[in-house]
Coordinates of C-alpha atoms and ligand atoms in Angstrom, one line a residue:
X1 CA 151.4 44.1 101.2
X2 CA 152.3 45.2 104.6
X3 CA 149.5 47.5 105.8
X4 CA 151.3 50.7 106.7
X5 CA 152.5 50.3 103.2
X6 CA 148.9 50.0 101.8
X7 CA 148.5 53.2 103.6
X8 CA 151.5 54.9 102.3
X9 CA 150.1 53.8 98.5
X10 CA 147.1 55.3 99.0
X11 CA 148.4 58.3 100.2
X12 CA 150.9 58.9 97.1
X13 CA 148.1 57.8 95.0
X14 CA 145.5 60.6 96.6
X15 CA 148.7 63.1 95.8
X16 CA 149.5 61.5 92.5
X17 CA 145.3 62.4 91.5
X18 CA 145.9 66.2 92.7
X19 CA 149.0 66.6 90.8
X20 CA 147.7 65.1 87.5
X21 CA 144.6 67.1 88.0
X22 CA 146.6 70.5 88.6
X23 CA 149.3 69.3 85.3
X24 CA 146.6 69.8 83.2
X25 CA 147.1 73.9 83.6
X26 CA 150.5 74.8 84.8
X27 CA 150.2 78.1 83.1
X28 CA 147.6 79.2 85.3
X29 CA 150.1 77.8 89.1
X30 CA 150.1 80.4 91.5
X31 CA 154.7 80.0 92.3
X32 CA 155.6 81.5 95.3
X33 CA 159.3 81.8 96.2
X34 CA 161.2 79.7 99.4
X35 CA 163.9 80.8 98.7
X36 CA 166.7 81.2 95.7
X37 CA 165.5 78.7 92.9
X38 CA 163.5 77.2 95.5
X39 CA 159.9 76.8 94.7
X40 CA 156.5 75.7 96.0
X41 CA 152.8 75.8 94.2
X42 CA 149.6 75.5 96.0
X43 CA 149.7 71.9 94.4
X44 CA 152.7 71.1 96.5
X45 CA 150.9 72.0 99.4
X46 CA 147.6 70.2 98.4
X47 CA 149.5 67.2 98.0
X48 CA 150.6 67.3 101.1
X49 CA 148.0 68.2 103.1
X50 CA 146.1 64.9 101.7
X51 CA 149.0 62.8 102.4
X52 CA 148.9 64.1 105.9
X53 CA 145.2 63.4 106.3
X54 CA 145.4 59.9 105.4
X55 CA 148.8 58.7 107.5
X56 CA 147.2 61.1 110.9
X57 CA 143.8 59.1 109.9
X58 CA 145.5 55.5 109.8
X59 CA 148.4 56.3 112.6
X60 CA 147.1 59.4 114.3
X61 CA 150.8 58.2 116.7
X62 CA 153.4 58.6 114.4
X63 CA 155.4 61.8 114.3
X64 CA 155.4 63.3 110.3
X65 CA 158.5 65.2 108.9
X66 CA 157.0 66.8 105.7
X67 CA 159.1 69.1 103.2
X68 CA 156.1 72.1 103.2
X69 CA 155.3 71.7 106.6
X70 CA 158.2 70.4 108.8
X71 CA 158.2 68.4 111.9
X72 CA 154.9 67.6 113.6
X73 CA 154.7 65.3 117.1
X74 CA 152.3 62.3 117.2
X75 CA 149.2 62.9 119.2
X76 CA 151.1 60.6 121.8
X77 CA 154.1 62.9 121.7
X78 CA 157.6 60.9 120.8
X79 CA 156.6 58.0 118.5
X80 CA 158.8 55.3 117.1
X81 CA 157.6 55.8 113.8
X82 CA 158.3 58.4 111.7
X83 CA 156.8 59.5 108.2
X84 CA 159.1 61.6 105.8
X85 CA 157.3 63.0 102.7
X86 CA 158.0 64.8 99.7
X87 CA 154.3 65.4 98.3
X88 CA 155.9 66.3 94.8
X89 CA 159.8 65.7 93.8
X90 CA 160.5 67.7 90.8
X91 CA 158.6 71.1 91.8
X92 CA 160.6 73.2 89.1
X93 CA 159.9 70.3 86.4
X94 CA 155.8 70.3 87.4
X95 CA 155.8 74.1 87.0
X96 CA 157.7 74.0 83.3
X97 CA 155.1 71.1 82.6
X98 CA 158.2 69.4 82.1
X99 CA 156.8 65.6 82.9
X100 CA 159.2 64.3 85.5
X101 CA 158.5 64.4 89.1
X102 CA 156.9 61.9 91.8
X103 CA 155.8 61.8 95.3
X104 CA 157.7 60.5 97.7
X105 CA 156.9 58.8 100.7
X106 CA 158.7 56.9 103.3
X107 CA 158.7 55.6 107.3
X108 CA 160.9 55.2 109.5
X109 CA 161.4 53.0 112.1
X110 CA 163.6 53.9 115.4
X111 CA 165.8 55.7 112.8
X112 CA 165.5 52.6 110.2
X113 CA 164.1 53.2 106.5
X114 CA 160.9 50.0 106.6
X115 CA 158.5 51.5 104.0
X116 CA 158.5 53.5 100.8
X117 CA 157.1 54.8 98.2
X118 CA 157.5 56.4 95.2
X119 CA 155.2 57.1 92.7
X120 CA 155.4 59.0 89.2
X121 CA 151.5 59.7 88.4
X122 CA 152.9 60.8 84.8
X123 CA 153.4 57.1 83.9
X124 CA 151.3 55.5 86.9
X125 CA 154.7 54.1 88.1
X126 CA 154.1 52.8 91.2
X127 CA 157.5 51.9 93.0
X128 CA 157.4 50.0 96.5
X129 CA 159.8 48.3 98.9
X130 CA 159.0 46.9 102.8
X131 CA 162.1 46.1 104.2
X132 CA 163.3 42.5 103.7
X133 CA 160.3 42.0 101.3
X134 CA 162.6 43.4 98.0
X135 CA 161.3 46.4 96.0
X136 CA 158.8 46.6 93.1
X137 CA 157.4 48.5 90.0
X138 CA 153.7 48.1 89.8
X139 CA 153.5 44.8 91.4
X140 CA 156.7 43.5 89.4
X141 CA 159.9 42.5 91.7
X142 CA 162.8 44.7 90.4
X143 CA 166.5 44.6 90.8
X144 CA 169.0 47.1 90.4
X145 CA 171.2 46.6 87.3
X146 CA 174.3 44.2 86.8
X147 CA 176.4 46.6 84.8
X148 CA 179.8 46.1 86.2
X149 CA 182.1 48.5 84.0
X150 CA 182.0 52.7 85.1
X151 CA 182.6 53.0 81.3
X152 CA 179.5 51.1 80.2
X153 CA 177.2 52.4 83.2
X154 CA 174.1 55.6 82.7
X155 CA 174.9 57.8 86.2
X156 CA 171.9 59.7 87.4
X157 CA 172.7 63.4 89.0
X158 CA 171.6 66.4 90.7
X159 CA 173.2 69.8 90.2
X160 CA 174.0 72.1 92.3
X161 CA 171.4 75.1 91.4
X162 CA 170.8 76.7 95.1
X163 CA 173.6 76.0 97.4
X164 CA 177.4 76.2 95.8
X165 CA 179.6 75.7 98.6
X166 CA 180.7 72.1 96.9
X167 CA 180.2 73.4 93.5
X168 CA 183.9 72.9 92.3
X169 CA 184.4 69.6 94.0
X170 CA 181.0 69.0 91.9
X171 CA 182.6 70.0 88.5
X172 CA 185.7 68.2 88.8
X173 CA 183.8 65.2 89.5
X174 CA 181.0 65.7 86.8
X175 CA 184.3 66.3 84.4
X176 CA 186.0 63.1 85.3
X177 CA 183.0 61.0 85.3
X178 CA 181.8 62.1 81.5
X179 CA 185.2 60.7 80.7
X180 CA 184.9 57.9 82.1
X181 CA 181.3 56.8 82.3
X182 CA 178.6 56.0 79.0
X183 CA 177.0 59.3 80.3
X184 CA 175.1 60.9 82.9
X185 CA 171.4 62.3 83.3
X186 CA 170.1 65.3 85.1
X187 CA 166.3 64.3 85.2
X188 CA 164.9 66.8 88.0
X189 CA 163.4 64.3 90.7
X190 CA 165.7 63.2 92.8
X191 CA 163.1 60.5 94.6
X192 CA 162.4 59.1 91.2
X193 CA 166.0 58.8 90.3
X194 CA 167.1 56.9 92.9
X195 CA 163.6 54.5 92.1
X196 CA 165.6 54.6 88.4
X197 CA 168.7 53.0 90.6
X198 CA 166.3 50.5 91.7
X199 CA 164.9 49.4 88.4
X200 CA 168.3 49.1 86.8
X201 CA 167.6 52.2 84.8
X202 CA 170.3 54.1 85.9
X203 CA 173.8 52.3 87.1
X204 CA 174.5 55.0 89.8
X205 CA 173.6 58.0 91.2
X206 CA 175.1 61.3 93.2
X207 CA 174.1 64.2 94.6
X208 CA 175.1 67.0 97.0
X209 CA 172.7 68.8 99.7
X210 CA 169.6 66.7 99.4
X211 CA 167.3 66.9 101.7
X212 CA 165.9 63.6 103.9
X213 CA 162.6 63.6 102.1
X214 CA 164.3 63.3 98.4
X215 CA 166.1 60.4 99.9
X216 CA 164.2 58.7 102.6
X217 CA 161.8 56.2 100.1
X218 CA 164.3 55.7 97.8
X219 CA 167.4 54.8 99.3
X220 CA 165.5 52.1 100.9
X221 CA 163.6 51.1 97.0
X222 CA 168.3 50.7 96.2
X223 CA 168.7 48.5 99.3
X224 CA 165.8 46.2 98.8
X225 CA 166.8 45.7 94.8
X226 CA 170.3 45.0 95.8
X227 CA 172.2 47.9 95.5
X228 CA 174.0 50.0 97.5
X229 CA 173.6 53.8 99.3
X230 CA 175.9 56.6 101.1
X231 CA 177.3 59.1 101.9
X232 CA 180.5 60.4 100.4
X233 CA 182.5 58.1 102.1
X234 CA 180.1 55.4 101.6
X235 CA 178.5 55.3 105.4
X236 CA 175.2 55.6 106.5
X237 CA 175.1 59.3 107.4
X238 CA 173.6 60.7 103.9
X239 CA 170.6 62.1 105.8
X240 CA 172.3 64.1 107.8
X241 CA 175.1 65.3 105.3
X242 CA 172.8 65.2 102.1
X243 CA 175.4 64.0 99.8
X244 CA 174.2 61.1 98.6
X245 CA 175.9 57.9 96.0
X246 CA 174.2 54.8 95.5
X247 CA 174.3 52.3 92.4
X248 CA 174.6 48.7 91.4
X249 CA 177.7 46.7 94.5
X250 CA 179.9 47.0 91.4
X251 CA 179.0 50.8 90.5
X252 CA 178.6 52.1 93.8
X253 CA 182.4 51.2 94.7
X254 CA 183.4 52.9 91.6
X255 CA 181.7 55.9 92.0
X256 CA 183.0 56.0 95.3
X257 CA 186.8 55.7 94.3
X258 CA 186.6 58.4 91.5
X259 CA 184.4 61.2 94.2
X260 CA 187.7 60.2 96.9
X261 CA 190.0 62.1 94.4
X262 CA 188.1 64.9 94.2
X263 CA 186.6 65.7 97.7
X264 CA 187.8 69.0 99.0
X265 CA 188.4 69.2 102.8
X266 CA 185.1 70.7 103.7
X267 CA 183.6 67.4 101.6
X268 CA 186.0 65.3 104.4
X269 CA 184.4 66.4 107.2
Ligands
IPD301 C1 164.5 68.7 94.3 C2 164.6 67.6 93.2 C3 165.9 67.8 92.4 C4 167.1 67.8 93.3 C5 167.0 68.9 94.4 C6 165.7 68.7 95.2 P1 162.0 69.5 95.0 O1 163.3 68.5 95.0 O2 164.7 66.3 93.8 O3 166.1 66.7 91.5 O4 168.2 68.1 92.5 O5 168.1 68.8 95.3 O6 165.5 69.7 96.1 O7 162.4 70.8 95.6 O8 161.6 69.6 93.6 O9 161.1 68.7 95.9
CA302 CA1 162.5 67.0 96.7
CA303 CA1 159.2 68.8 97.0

């Protein structure tokens, strides 16, 4: 294993220990507020913090971009590495005790996903990818799924729940898609679904207004199991835009065609 990615493992693993620690008494989580149906616990910030200590302690260099506490400079100012970190995916879930969420954790290169991790310390699912080295499951080389028909394939999604500019575009598509697809699943962990994409669990994905730390790891765990990421028009800009679709080659393309018909002309721009 590459060792910034050793690092990155024993980061998510230090945050995975917290979380499972803190799961154990959810009734008890102090919740503050960010902002509508946006939440953060202490444990989100605990995470964090100790992912941050062990990255600044291995690569005190490389500049951080961390959902709790935003952008931080290397101690050599401009760096051409760049962590992006979601200490715990699924905050509304962990508060519920609702047993889906993960910690996400990926770097950057000059702009270029190379490491990531995403880790689920409910199952001790341990999902890794270097790029050019393929992605894994606890050690286990995984591949996205070969499901070629849209009417046979499991779609992963977000809903909208914060931000409704796109929500109509979002129904239409949701409406056409149960048609047409074997179903879809809204599992609350955005990071983790697209590691589902990975492992073949889920054929295809989409999602509007992620932010880069739901996406950075595990667009890169897709790409490194053969399948295929973003944005609505299927270019590379999803982590600027935050709409995301990714899926199996065959999936992917599909998903693709059926969003076209439905994107309203503030989705075109
Ligand atoms: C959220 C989850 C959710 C997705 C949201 C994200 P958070 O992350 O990934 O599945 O629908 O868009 O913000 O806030 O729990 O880290
Ligand atoms: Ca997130
Ligand atoms: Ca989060």
């Amino acid at each position: 294993m590459h060792p910034m990615l050793n690092i990155a493992v024993k980061a998510a693993r230090r945050a995975g220990g917290i979380i499972n620690r803190a799961s154990m008494d959810v009734a008890h989580l102090k919740v503050g507020v960010k902002q509508q149906s946006d939440y953060v616990t202490e444990v989100d910030r605990a995470a964090e913090a100790a992912i941050i200590e062990i990255l600044r302690e291995a690569y005190p260099q490389h500049e951080i971009l961390a959902e709790e506490s935003g952008a931080t400079a290397g101690t050599k100012g401009e760096s051409d590495y760049q962590w992006i970190i979601d200490p715990l995916d699924g905050t509304t879930n962990f508060i519920h005790g609702f047993p889906q969420y993960a910690v996400s954790i990926g770097l950057a290169h000059r702009g270029v996903m190379s490491h990531a991790v995403v880790y689920d310390p409910t199952r001790n699912e341990l999902f890794t990818a270097s790029k050019g080295g393929g992605a894994f499951l606890n050690d286990k080389r995984i591949r996205v799924s070969n499901r070629a028909k849209l009417a046979e394939a499991l779609i992963g999604t977000g809903f909208p729940y914060r931000v409704f500019d796109h929500v109509d575009a979002y129904i239409a598509i949701f409406k056409d898609l149960t048609q047409k697809s074997a179903g879809m699943r809204r599992p609350g962990a955005a990071a983790l679904d697209l590691a589902y994409v990975a492992s073949g669990r889920l054929d295809g994905f989409w999602e509007f207004g992620l932010s880069p730390w739901d996406m950075a790891a595990g667009t890169l765990l897709i790409t490194e199991a053969g399948g295929l990421v973003g944005d609505l028009s299927g270019e590379h800009n999803y982590l600027a835009t935050g709409n995301l679709v990714a899926g199996n080659p065959k999936i992917f393309a599909q998903l693709l065609q059926l969003i076209d018909q439905h994107k309203t002309a503030k989705l075109r721009d």
